[in-house]
CSV table of C-alpha atoms in Angstrom, one decimal:
chain,number,residue,atom,x,y,z
Z,1025,MET,CA,131.1,156.5,155.6
Z,1026,ILE,CA,129.3,157.1,152.4
Z,1027,CYS,CA,130.3,155.1,149.4
Z,1028,LEU,CA,129.7,156.6,146.0
Z,1029,VAL,CA,129.1,154.0,143.2
Z,1030,ALA,CA,129.3,155.2,139.6
Z,1031,PHE,CA,127.3,153.3,137.1
Z,1032,ALA,CA,128.4,153.3,133.4
Z,1033,PRO,CA,125.7,154.0,130.9
Z,1034,ILE,CA,124.0,150.9,129.5
Z,1035,ARG,CA,124.8,150.4,125.8
Z,1036,SER,CA,122.3,148.9,123.5
Z,1037,PHE,CA,123.2,145.6,122.1
Z,1038,ALA,CA,124.7,145.9,118.6
Z,1039,ALA,CA,123.4,143.1,116.4
Z,1040,PRO,CA,125.6,142.1,113.4
Z,1041,TYR,CA,124.9,144.1,110.2
Z,1042,ALA,CA,124.1,142.5,106.8
Z,1043,ALA,CA,122.5,143.9,103.6
Z,1044,MET,CA,121.4,142.8,100.1
Z,1045,VAL,CA,120.0,144.7,97.1
Z,1046,ILE,CA,118.7,143.1,93.9
Z,1047,ASP,CA,116.9,144.0,90.7
Z,1048,ALA,CA,113.6,142.2,91.3
Z,1049,ARG,CA,113.0,141.9,87.6
Z,1050,THR,CA,116.0,139.7,87.0
Z,1051,GLY,CA,117.3,138.7,90.4
Z,1052,GLU,CA,120.7,140.4,89.7
Z,1053,VAL,CA,122.6,141.3,92.8
Z,1054,LEU,CA,123.4,145.0,92.9
Z,1055,HIS,CA,124.9,145.2,96.4
Z,1056,SER,CA,125.7,142.8,99.2
Z,1057,ARG,CA,127.4,142.9,102.6
Z,1058,ASN,CA,127.6,139.9,104.9
Z,1059,ALA,CA,124.7,138.6,102.9
Z,1060,ASP,CA,125.3,134.9,103.7
Z,1061,THR,CA,125.9,135.4,107.4
Z,1062,ARG,CA,123.3,133.4,109.4
Z,1063,LEU,CA,121.5,135.9,111.7
Z,1064,HIS,CA,118.3,136.2,113.6
Z,1065,PRO,CA,115.5,137.1,111.2
Z,1066,ALA,CA,113.0,138.2,113.9
Z,1067,SER,CA,109.5,138.9,112.3
Z,1068,LEU,CA,110.9,138.6,108.8
Z,1069,THR,CA,110.0,135.0,109.5
Z,1070,LYS,CA,106.4,135.9,109.0
Z,1071,MET,CA,107.1,136.3,105.3
Z,1072,MET,CA,107.6,132.5,105.1
Z,1073,THR,CA,104.6,131.9,107.3
Z,1074,LEU,CA,102.5,134.0,104.9
Z,1075,TYR,CA,104.1,132.4,101.8
Z,1076,ILE,CA,103.0,129.0,102.9
Z,1077,THR,CA,99.6,130.2,103.9
Z,1078,PHE,CA,99.1,131.6,100.4
Z,1079,GLU,CA,100.3,128.3,99.0
Z,1080,ALA,CA,97.9,126.3,101.2
Z,1081,ILE,CA,95.0,128.5,100.0
Z,1082,ARG,CA,96.0,127.9,96.3
Z,1083,ASN,CA,96.2,124.2,96.9
Z,1084,GLY,CA,92.8,124.0,98.5
Z,1085,GLU,CA,94.1,123.0,101.9
Z,1086,ILE,CA,92.3,125.8,103.6
Z,1087,SER,CA,90.3,128.9,102.5
Z,1088,LEU,CA,90.2,132.6,103.4
Z,1089,ASP,CA,86.9,132.1,105.2
Z,1090,THR,CA,87.9,129.1,107.3
Z,1091,GLN,CA,87.1,129.7,110.9
Z,1092,VAL,CA,90.3,129.0,112.9
Z,1093,ARG,CA,90.0,128.1,116.5
Z,1094,ILE,CA,92.7,129.8,118.6
Z,1095,SER,CA,94.8,127.4,120.7
Z,1096,ARG,CA,96.1,128.2,124.2
Z,1097,ASN,CA,99.6,128.1,122.6
Z,1098,ALA,CA,98.8,130.8,120.1
Z,1099,ALA,CA,96.9,133.0,122.6
Z,1100,SER,CA,99.9,132.9,125.0
Z,1101,GLU,CA,102.4,134.3,122.4
Z,1102,PRO,CA,104.1,137.5,123.6
Z,1103,PRO,CA,103.7,140.9,121.8
Z,1104,SER,CA,103.4,142.1,119.2
Z,1105,LYS,CA,100.0,140.4,119.1
Z,1106,LEU,CA,96.4,140.9,118.1
Z,1107,GLY,CA,95.1,139.8,121.5
Z,1108,LEU,CA,93.4,136.6,120.5
Z,1109,GLN,CA,91.8,134.5,123.3
Z,1110,SER,CA,92.1,130.7,123.7
Z,1111,GLY,CA,89.0,129.0,122.2
Z,1112,GLN,CA,88.1,132.1,120.1
Z,1113,ARG,CA,87.2,131.5,116.4
Z,1114,ILE,CA,88.3,133.9,113.7
Z,1115,ARG,CA,88.4,133.8,109.9
Z,1116,LEU,CA,91.7,133.0,108.3
Z,1117,ARG,CA,91.7,136.2,106.3
Z,1118,TYR,CA,91.9,138.3,109.5
Z,1119,LEU,CA,94.9,136.3,110.8
Z,1120,ILE,CA,96.7,136.9,107.5
Z,1121,ARG,CA,96.1,140.7,107.8
Z,1122,ALA,CA,97.2,140.7,111.4
Z,1123,ALA,CA,100.5,138.8,110.6
Z,1124,ALA,CA,101.3,140.8,107.4
Z,1125,VAL,CA,100.4,144.3,108.7
Z,1126,LYS,CA,100.7,144.3,112.5
Z,1127,SER,CA,103.3,141.5,112.6
Z,1128,ALA,CA,101.1,139.8,115.3
Z,1129,ASN,CA,102.8,136.8,116.8
Z,1130,ASP,CA,99.6,135.1,118.0
Z,1131,ALA,CA,98.1,135.4,114.5
Z,1132,ALA,CA,101.2,133.8,112.9
Z,1133,THR,CA,101.2,130.9,115.3
Z,1134,ALA,CA,97.4,130.4,114.7
Z,1135,LEU,CA,98.1,130.3,110.9
Z,1136,GLY,CA,100.7,127.6,111.3
Z,1137,GLU,CA,98.6,125.5,113.6
Z,1138,ALA,CA,95.5,125.8,111.2
Z,1139,ILE,CA,97.5,124.6,108.2
Z,1140,GLU,CA,99.7,121.9,109.7
Z,1141,GLY,CA,98.0,121.0,113.0
Z,1142,SER,CA,101.0,122.1,115.2
Z,1143,GLU,CA,103.7,124.8,115.2
Z,1144,ALA,CA,106.4,122.1,115.1
Z,1145,ALA,CA,104.9,120.5,112.0
Z,1146,PHE,CA,104.5,123.9,110.4
Z,1147,ALA,CA,108.2,124.6,111.1
Z,1148,ARG,CA,109.1,121.5,109.2
Z,1149,ARG,CA,107.1,122.7,106.3
Z,1150,MET,CA,108.8,126.1,106.5
Z,1151,ASN,CA,112.2,124.4,106.2
Z,1152,ARG,CA,111.1,122.2,103.3
Z,1153,THR,CA,109.7,125.3,101.5
Z,1154,ALA,CA,112.9,127.2,102.2
Z,1155,ARG,CA,115.0,124.4,100.5
Z,1156,ALA,CA,112.7,124.4,97.5
Z,1157,LEU,CA,113.0,128.2,97.1
Z,1158,GLY,CA,116.8,128.1,97.3
Z,1159,MET,CA,117.1,129.6,100.8
Z,1160,THR,CA,120.0,127.3,101.6
Z,1161,ARG,CA,121.2,128.9,104.8
Z,1162,SER,CA,117.8,129.3,106.6
Z,1163,THR,CA,116.4,127.1,109.4
Z,1164,PHE,CA,113.1,127.8,111.0
Z,1165,ARG,CA,111.8,126.7,114.5
Z,1166,ASN,CA,108.6,128.7,114.8
Z,1167,ALA,CA,106.0,130.7,112.7
Z,1168,HIS,CA,106.5,134.1,114.3
Z,1169,GLY,CA,110.3,134.7,114.5
Z,1170,LEU,CA,110.9,135.2,118.2
Z,1171,THR,CA,114.4,134.3,119.1
Z,1172,GLU,CA,115.0,130.6,119.4
Z,1173,GLU,CA,118.1,128.4,119.1
Z,1174,GLY,CA,118.6,127.4,115.5
Z,1175,HIS,CA,116.1,129.8,114.1
Z,1176,LEU,CA,118.3,131.7,111.6
Z,1177,SER,CA,118.4,133.1,108.2
Z,1178,THR,CA,120.5,135.5,106.0
Z,1179,ALA,CA,120.0,138.7,104.1
Z,1180,ARG,CA,120.3,136.8,100.8
Z,1181,ASP,CA,117.7,134.2,101.7
Z,1182,MET,CA,115.2,136.8,102.9
Z,1183,THR,CA,115.7,138.8,99.7
Z,1184,ILE,CA,115.0,135.7,97.7
Z,1185,LEU,CA,111.8,135.1,99.7
Z,1186,GLY,CA,110.7,138.7,99.2
Z,1187,ARG,CA,111.0,138.3,95.5
Z,1188,HIS,CA,109.0,135.1,95.5
Z,1189,LEU,CA,106.2,136.7,97.5
Z,1190,PHE,CA,105.9,139.5,94.9
Z,1191,TYR,CA,106.0,137.2,91.8
Z,1192,ASP,CA,104.4,134.0,93.1
Z,1193,TYR,CA,101.4,135.6,94.9
Z,1194,PRO,CA,100.7,139.0,93.3
Z,1195,ASP,CA,97.1,138.9,94.4
Z,1196,TYR,CA,98.1,139.0,98.0
Z,1197,TYR,CA,101.1,141.3,97.7
Z,1198,ASN,CA,99.0,144.4,98.2
Z,1199,LEU,CA,98.6,143.5,101.9
Z,1200,PHE,CA,102.1,144.7,102.6
Z,1201,SER,CA,101.4,148.2,101.4
Z,1202,ARG,CA,98.4,148.8,103.5
Z,1203,ARG,CA,98.9,151.5,106.1
Z,1204,SER,CA,96.2,149.9,108.2
Z,1205,THR,CA,93.7,147.2,107.9
Z,1206,ASP,CA,90.7,145.5,109.6
Z,1207,ALA,CA,91.9,142.4,111.5
Z,1208,GLY,CA,88.5,141.2,112.5
Z,1209,VAL,CA,88.7,142.1,116.2
Z,1210,ARG,CA,90.1,145.6,115.6
Z,1211,GLU,CA,91.8,147.9,113.2
Z,1212,VAL,CA,95.6,147.5,113.1
Z,1213,SER,CA,98.4,149.8,111.8
Z,1214,ASN,CA,101.3,148.7,109.6
Z,1215,THR,CA,104.7,148.4,111.4
Z,1216,ASN,CA,106.3,149.7,108.1
Z,1217,ARG,CA,104.1,152.7,107.7
Z,1218,ARG,CA,106.9,155.2,108.1
Z,1219,LEU,CA,108.9,153.9,105.2
Z,1220,LEU,CA,105.8,153.4,103.1
Z,1221,SER,CA,104.9,157.1,103.6
Z,1222,ALA,CA,108.4,158.5,103.3
Z,1223,TYR,CA,109.9,156.7,100.3
Z,1224,ARG,CA,108.4,157.2,96.9
Z,1225,GLY,CA,107.4,153.9,95.2
Z,1226,ALA,CA,107.7,151.8,98.4
Z,1227,ASP,CA,105.0,149.1,98.7
Z,1228,GLY,CA,106.3,146.6,101.2
Z,1229,ILE,CA,107.4,144.2,102.5
Z,1230,LYS,CA,108.1,143.3,106.2
Z,1231,THR,CA,109.8,144.6,109.3
Z,1232,GLY,CA,111.3,142.6,112.2
Z,1233,TYR,CA,112.8,143.4,115.6
Z,1234,THR,CA,114.2,141.4,118.6
Z,1235,ARG,CA,117.0,142.4,120.8
Z,1236,ALA,CA,119.2,139.6,119.3
Z,1237,ALA,CA,118.3,140.5,115.8
Z,1238,GLY,CA,118.3,144.3,115.9
Z,1239,PHE,CA,116.0,146.2,113.5
Z,1240,ASN,CA,115.5,144.2,110.3
Z,1241,LEU,CA,113.6,145.1,107.1
Z,1242,VAL,CA,112.9,143.7,103.7
Z,1243,ALA,CA,111.7,146.6,101.5
Z,1244,SER,CA,110.5,146.8,97.9
Z,1245,ALA,CA,109.9,149.8,95.7
Z,1246,GLU,CA,108.9,150.4,92.2
Z,1247,ARG,CA,109.6,153.4,90.0
Z,1248,GLY,CA,108.6,153.3,86.4
Z,1249,SER,CA,109.5,149.9,85.0
Z,1250,GLU,CA,112.1,149.3,87.7
Z,1251,ARG,CA,111.6,147.3,90.9
Z,1252,ILE,CA,114.3,147.1,93.6
Z,1253,ILE,CA,114.3,144.9,96.7
Z,1254,ALA,CA,116.6,145.8,99.6
Z,1255,THR,CA,117.2,143.9,102.9
Z,1256,VAL,CA,118.9,145.1,106.1
Z,1257,PHE,CA,119.7,143.0,109.2
Z,1258,GLY,CA,120.9,144.5,112.4
Z,1259,GLY,CA,119.8,148.1,112.3
Z,1260,ARG,CA,120.4,150.1,115.5
Z,1261,SER,CA,116.9,151.7,115.5
Z,1262,SER,CA,113.9,151.8,113.2
Z,1263,ALA,CA,114.9,155.3,112.1
Z,1264,THR,CA,118.5,154.4,111.2
Z,1265,ARG,CA,117.3,151.2,109.6
Z,1266,ASN,CA,114.8,153.0,107.4
Z,1267,ALA,CA,117.4,155.6,106.4
Z,1268,ARG,CA,119.8,152.9,105.4
Z,1269,VAL,CA,117.2,151.0,103.5
Z,1270,ALA,CA,116.3,154.2,101.6
Z,1271,GLU,CA,120.0,154.6,100.7
Z,1272,LEU,CA,120.1,151.1,99.4
Z,1273,LEU,CA,117.0,151.5,97.4
Z,1274,ASP,CA,118.4,154.7,95.8
Z,1275,MET,CA,121.6,152.8,95.0
Z,1276,GLY,CA,119.6,150.0,93.4
Z,1277,PHE,CA,117.6,152.4,91.2
Z,1278,GLN,CA,120.9,154.0,90.1
Z,1279,ARG,CA,122.6,150.7,89.2
Z,1280,ALA,CA,119.6,148.9,87.7
Z,1281,PRO,CA,119.1,149.3,83.9
Z,1282,SER,CA,116.0,151.1,82.9
Z,1283,ARG,CA,114.8,148.5,80.4
Z,1284,VAL,CA,115.4,144.8,80.9
Z,1285,ALA,CA,113.5,141.6,80.3
Z,1286,VAL,CA,111.7,140.3,83.3
Z,1287,ASN,CA,112.9,136.9,84.5
Z,1288,ARG,CA,110.4,135.6,87.0
Z,1289,PRO,CA,111.7,133.2,89.6
Z,1290,ALA,CA,110.6,129.6,89.2
Z,1291,LEU,CA,107.9,128.2,91.5
Z,1292,PRO,CA,109.3,125.8,94.2
Z,1293,VAL,CA,109.7,122.2,93.3
Z,1294,TYR,CA,109.8,120.0,96.4
Z,1295,ASP,CA,112.0,117.0,97.3
Z,1296,ASP,CA,109.2,114.4,96.7
Z,1297,ASN,CA,108.4,115.9,93.3
Z,1298,THR,CA,105.1,117.3,94.5
Z,1299,THR,CA,104.8,121.0,93.9
Z,1300,ALA,CA,103.2,124.0,95.4
Z,1301,VAL,CA,100.6,125.2,92.9
Z,1302,ALA,CA,97.3,123.7,91.9
Z,1303,SER,CA,96.9,122.4,88.4
Z,1304,GLY,CA,96.3,125.0,85.8
Z,1305,THR,CA,98.8,127.5,87.0
Z,1306,SER,CA,101.6,128.9,85.0
Z,1307,ALA,CA,104.1,126.4,86.3
Z,1308,GLY,CA,101.9,123.4,85.7
Z,1309,THR,CA,102.9,121.9,89.0
Z,1310,ALA,CA,101.5,121.7,92.4
Z,1311,ALA,CA,103.0,121.1,95.8
Z,1312,GLY,CA,101.3,120.9,99.0
Z,1313,ARG,CA,102.3,119.7,102.3
Z,1314,THR,CA,105.0,117.5,103.0
Z,1315,ILE,CA,102.9,117.4,101.6
Z,1316,ARG,CA,99.8,116.3,101.6
Z,1317,LEU,CA,98.7,115.2,98.5
Z,1318,VAL,CA,96.6,117.5,96.3
Z,1319,THR,CA,94.7,115.4,93.9
Z,1320,ALA,CA,92.8,112.1,93.9
Z,1321,VAL,CA,94.0,109.0,92.0
Z,1322,ASN,CA,93.2,109.4,88.4
Z,1323,THR,CA,93.9,105.9,87.2
Z,1324,SER,CA,93.1,102.4,88.5
Z,1325,LEU,CA,95.8,100.6,90.5
Z,1326,ARG,CA,94.9,97.3,88.9
Z,1327,PRO,CA,97.3,96.1,86.2
Z,1328,THR,CA,96.0,96.1,82.6
Z,1329,PRO,CA,95.5,92.6,81.1
Z,1330,ARG,CA,98.4,91.3,79.1
Z,1331,PRO,CA,97.7,91.7,75.3
Z,1332,THR,CA,97.0,88.4,73.5
Z,1333,GLN,CA,97.3,87.6,69.8
Z,1334,ALA,CA,95.4,84.8,68.0
Z,1335,PRO,CA,97.6,82.2,66.3
Z,1336,THR,CA,97.9,82.5,62.5
Z,1337,ALA,CA,96.6,79.8,60.1
Z,1338,ASP,CA,100.2,78.5,59.5
Z,1339,ILE,CA,100.7,77.9,63.2
Z,1340,LEU,CA,97.3,76.2,63.6
Z,1341,ILE,CA,98.1,73.8,60.7
Z,1342,ALA,CA,101.5,73.0,62.2
Z,1343,MET,CA,99.9,72.4,65.6
Z,1344,GLN,CA,97.3,70.1,64.1
Z,1345,SER,CA,100.1,68.0,62.5
Z,1346,GLU,CA,102.0,67.8,65.8
Z,1347,ILE,CA,98.8,66.7,67.6
Z,1348,GLU,CA,98.1,63.9,65.1
Z,1349,ASN,CA,101.7,62.7,65.3
Z,1350,ALA,CA,101.6,62.6,69.1
Z,1351,ILE,CA,98.4,60.6,69.1
Z,1352,GLN,CA,99.9,58.1,66.7
Z,1353,GLU,CA,103.0,57.7,68.9
Z,1354,VAL,CA,100.8,57.0,71.9
Z,1355,GLN,CA,98.8,54.4,70.1
Z,1356,GLN,CA,101.9,52.7,68.9
Z,1357,SER,CA,103.6,52.6,72.3
Z,1358,SER,CA,100.5,51.0,73.9
Z,1359,GLY,CA,100.3,48.3,71.2
Z,1360,THR,CA,97.0,49.6,69.8
Z,1361,THR,CA,96.5,49.6,66.0
Z,1362,PRO,CA,93.7,50.9,63.9
Z,1363,ALA,CA,92.6,47.2,63.2
Z,1364,ALA,CA,92.5,46.4,66.9
Z,1365,THR,CA,90.5,49.4,67.5
Z,1366,ALA,CA,88.0,48.5,64.9
Z,1367,GLU,CA,87.5,45.0,66.6
Z,1368,THR,CA,86.4,46.5,69.9
Z,1369,THR,CA,83.9,48.7,68.2
Z,1370,THR,CA,80.6,46.9,67.6
Z,1371,THR,CA,78.9,49.6,65.6
Z,1372,PRO,CA,81.3,52.2,64.4
Z,1373,ALA,CA,79.9,55.7,64.0
Z,1374,PRO,CA,80.1,57.3,60.6
Z,1375,ARG,CA,83.5,59.0,60.0
Z,1376,PRO,CA,83.2,62.8,60.3
Z,1377,SER,CA,83.6,64.8,57.2
Z,1378,GLU,CA,86.9,66.5,56.3
Z,1379,ALA,CA,85.5,69.9,57.2
Z,1380,GLU,CA,84.4,68.7,60.7
Z,1381,THR,CA,87.8,67.0,61.3
Z,1382,GLU,CA,89.6,70.2,60.5
Z,1383,ALA,CA,87.3,72.2,62.8
Z,1384,ILE,CA,87.9,69.8,65.7
Z,1385,ALA,CA,91.7,70.0,65.1
Z,1386,ILE,CA,91.7,73.7,65.0
Z,1387,ALA,CA,89.6,74.0,68.1
Z,1388,ALA,CA,92.0,71.6,70.0
Z,1389,ALA,CA,95.0,73.5,68.8
Z,1390,THR,CA,93.5,76.8,69.9
Z,1391,GLN,CA,92.7,75.5,73.3
Z,1392,ALA,CA,96.2,74.1,73.7
Z,1393,ALA,CA,97.8,77.5,72.7
Z,1394,GLU,CA,95.8,79.3,75.3
Z,1395,GLU,CA,96.5,77.0,78.2
Z,1396,VAL,CA,99.3,77.8,80.6
Z,1397,GLY,CA,101.5,75.2,82.3
Z,1398,GLU,CA,102.7,71.7,81.3
Z,1399,ILE,CA,100.7,69.6,78.7
Z,1400,VAL,CA,100.5,66.0,79.8
Z,1401,LEU,CA,99.5,63.4,77.2
Z,1402,ALA,CA,97.3,60.8,78.8
Z,1403,ALA,CA,97.3,57.2,77.5
Z,1404,ALA,CA,95.0,57.0,74.6
Z,1405,GLU,CA,91.8,55.0,75.1
Z,1406,PRO,CA,91.5,52.2,72.6
Z,1407,ALA,CA,88.6,51.6,70.3
Z,1408,LYS,CA,86.5,54.8,70.8
Z,1409,ILE,CA,85.6,56.9,67.8
Z,1410,ILE,CA,84.0,60.2,68.8
Z,1411,THR,CA,81.1,61.4,66.8
Z,1412,PRO,CA,81.1,65.2,66.7
Z,1413,GLU,CA,78.0,66.8,68.0
Z,1414,PRO,CA,76.1,69.0,65.5
Z,1415,LYS,CA,77.2,72.7,65.6
Z,1416,PRO,CA,74.7,74.9,67.5
Z,1417,GLU,CA,72.9,77.5,65.5
Z,1418,ALA,CA,74.6,80.9,65.5
Z,1419,GLN,CA,73.2,83.3,68.1
Z,1420,ASP,CA,73.3,87.0,68.3
Z,1421,PRO,CA,76.3,88.3,70.3
Z,1422,VAL,CA,75.6,89.2,73.9
Z,1423,ILE,CA,76.4,92.9,74.5
Z,1424,VAL,CA,77.1,93.8,78.1
Z,1425,MET,CA,76.5,97.4,78.9
Z,1426,ARG,CA,77.1,99.4,82.1
Z,1427,VAL,CA,73.6,100.7,83.0
Z,1428,SER,CA,74.8,103.8,85.0
Z,1429,THR,CA,77.7,105.1,86.9
Z,1430,SER,CA,76.1,104.0,90.1
Z,1431,GLY,CA,75.5,100.5,88.9
Z,1432,GLY,CA,71.8,100.9,89.5
Z,1433,GLU,CA,72.3,101.2,93.3
Z,1434,HIS,CA,71.0,104.3,95.1
Z,1435,TRP,CA,72.4,104.0,98.6
Z,1436,GLY,CA,75.6,105.6,99.9
Z,1437,VAL,CA,77.5,106.5,103.0
Z,1438,ASN,CA,78.7,109.8,104.4
Z,1439,VAL,CA,82.1,110.0,106.1
Z,1440,GLY,CA,82.0,113.6,107.3
Z,1441,ARG,CA,81.8,117.3,106.4
Z,1442,TYR,CA,85.0,119.2,105.9
Z,1443,GLY,CA,86.1,122.8,105.4
Z,1444,SER,CA,87.5,122.4,101.9
Z,1445,ARG,CA,87.1,120.1,98.9
Z,1446,TYR,CA,90.7,119.1,99.2
Z,1447,GLN,CA,90.2,117.8,102.7
Z,1448,ALA,CA,87.0,115.9,101.7
Z,1449,GLU,CA,88.7,114.2,98.7
Z,1450,ARG,CA,91.7,113.2,100.9
Z,1451,VAL,CA,89.4,111.6,103.5
Z,1452,LEU,CA,87.6,109.7,100.7
Z,1453,LEU,CA,90.8,108.4,99.3
Z,1454,ARG,CA,92.2,107.3,102.6
Z,1455,THR,CA,88.9,105.7,103.6
Z,1456,ALA,CA,88.6,103.8,100.3
Z,1457,LEU,CA,92.2,102.4,100.8
Z,1458,ASN,CA,91.4,101.4,104.4
Z,1459,GLU,CA,88.1,99.7,103.6
Z,1460,MET,CA,88.5,98.1,100.1
Z,1461,THR,CA,86.3,95.1,101.0
Z,1462,THR,CA,83.0,97.0,101.1
Z,1463,LEU,CA,83.8,100.2,99.3
Z,1464,ASP,CA,85.5,98.7,96.2
Z,1465,GLY,CA,83.5,99.9,93.2
Z,1466,ALA,CA,81.7,102.7,95.1
Z,1467,LEU,CA,81.9,106.2,93.6
Z,1468,ARG,CA,83.7,108.9,95.6
Z,1469,ARG,CA,81.8,112.2,95.5
Z,1470,VAL,CA,82.2,115.5,97.3
Z,1471,VAL,CA,79.0,117.6,97.7
Z,1472,GLN,CA,79.2,121.2,98.7
Z,1473,ARG,CA,76.3,121.8,101.2
Z,1474,GLY,CA,75.7,124.1,104.2
Z,1475,GLY,CA,79.0,125.9,104.1
Z,1476,GLY,CA,81.0,122.7,104.0
Z,1477,PHE,CA,82.1,119.8,101.7
Z,1478,GLU,CA,80.5,116.4,102.4
Z,1479,ALA,CA,82.5,113.3,101.6
Z,1480,ASN,CA,80.2,110.6,100.2
Z,1481,PHE,CA,80.5,107.1,98.7
Z,1482,MET,CA,77.7,106.5,96.2
Z,1483,GLY,CA,76.3,103.7,94.2
Z,1484,MET,CA,75.8,101.0,96.9
Z,1485,THR,CA,73.0,98.7,98.0
Z,1486,GLU,CA,71.4,99.3,101.3
Z,1487,GLU,CA,73.1,96.2,102.8
Z,1488,ALA,CA,76.5,97.2,101.4
Z,1489,ALA,CA,76.1,100.7,102.9
Z,1490,GLU,CA,75.1,99.4,106.3
Z,1491,LEU,CA,78.0,96.9,106.3
Z,1492,ALA,CA,80.5,99.5,105.3
Z,1493,CYS,CA,79.4,101.8,108.1
Z,1494,ARG,CA,79.6,99.1,110.7
Z,1495,ARG,CA,83.1,98.2,109.6
Z,1496,LEU,CA,84.2,101.9,109.5
Z,1497,GLN,CA,82.6,102.7,112.9
Z,1498,ALA,CA,84.5,99.7,114.4
Z,1499,ARG,CA,87.6,101.6,113.4
Z,1500,ALA,CA,86.4,104.8,115.0
Z,1501,ILE,CA,85.7,106.4,111.6
Z,1502,GLU,CA,82.6,108.6,111.3
Z,1503,CYS,CA,80.1,107.0,108.9
Z,1504,THR,CA,76.4,107.5,108.2
Z,1505,PRO,CA,74.4,105.5,105.6
Z,1506,PHE,CA,71.8,107.3,103.5
Z,1507,GLY,CA,69.2,106.2,100.9
Z,1508,PRO,CA,67.7,107.7,97.8
Z,1509,SER,CA,65.2,109.8,99.8
Z,1510,SER,CA,67.8,111.2,102.2
């Protein structure tokens, strides 16, 4: 007996649909549908990975030419990928190109690990940055966007992120319009090249696809003075997604006014009041890692001395009178009189002049005003008349000058070479706080040499430098003393 089994055709999984269209110049919403529904962003995630990378470069945390060592974790990421090998070294700029243009998962993970040390730490920074940007319904678990529980975003949040990429980092935005680029190990093509070629004015931004997410895209286009950003989640195929995005962009250009004042989005301000931009930028603020502090301490942590004010002449006269009355009361209470005092003195010294008496009283009053704590009157000694010593001749005031910023000492210690000035300054500050005994007063100086930034403490004696290194080495901190001829 032959059994015939009929199989129904397998239907492709239909991911939920969401869309958002805005006027990029003002942020005005021109169209939305399910824009706040939390969905799988897929590789749209890399927009956040790249945003934080651009932020880290601006902060000085890392540079475009930093050689990144590829971890086993990054090398093992599934496609789409650049094909990086564990232990391989590659410049950061090539990882950026691979993540932005090819949407390479291994490159995205390597970026996160290079900036924060691990993908988990980078995900925490992604969430922190999302909150600062106003992406209130996004939570990130990885740097690449592959489906993971809790890794979700919305069409609105990704549209907000696309607008920030364009306005916050215009120098890097051209990456998203490249049809192909050199990624160091090979030439890679843009996953969004079809829309870039087919739609007039399109210049970005990022595609994404997983089975759970469907075909996603955040696109931006400019025509004349108008710029529109359109986002689609849950497309059935890349072709239908691109067609829908083109319709949304057309709708945006039809609804947006031709002339309008540009209202740039504000740069992110973080929960701990640190900011994401180095000093001197338009926002005047800077934020780094959860972060990671960007600048060295500019002021001393020692408290300033309390201001003092010399007593006035009226106060000195009053204090002089009070002192004389107190002495008389003590003499009376001890049964001592001026006559008795005179009897115990065989050869009385000449009485000081009125001017000398006034000087002694004023000096005593001044000293009493400056002393802190209780004033205890001792019993007066009978029968002793103090003859004031002659005043010393006036001397020229002693002027104390700081000879040089190094205190005349020419030894120092080196605590390592680092890939950026920011890293070297951070190590110097941390080391100074950990070893205040021997490094207090030493000058922190970063010297660029041999492709790196050396972290040095300067202005020390040879003995102080050697002692500091012994103490630091006991704490497993790299340290090398050097002298003036080094």
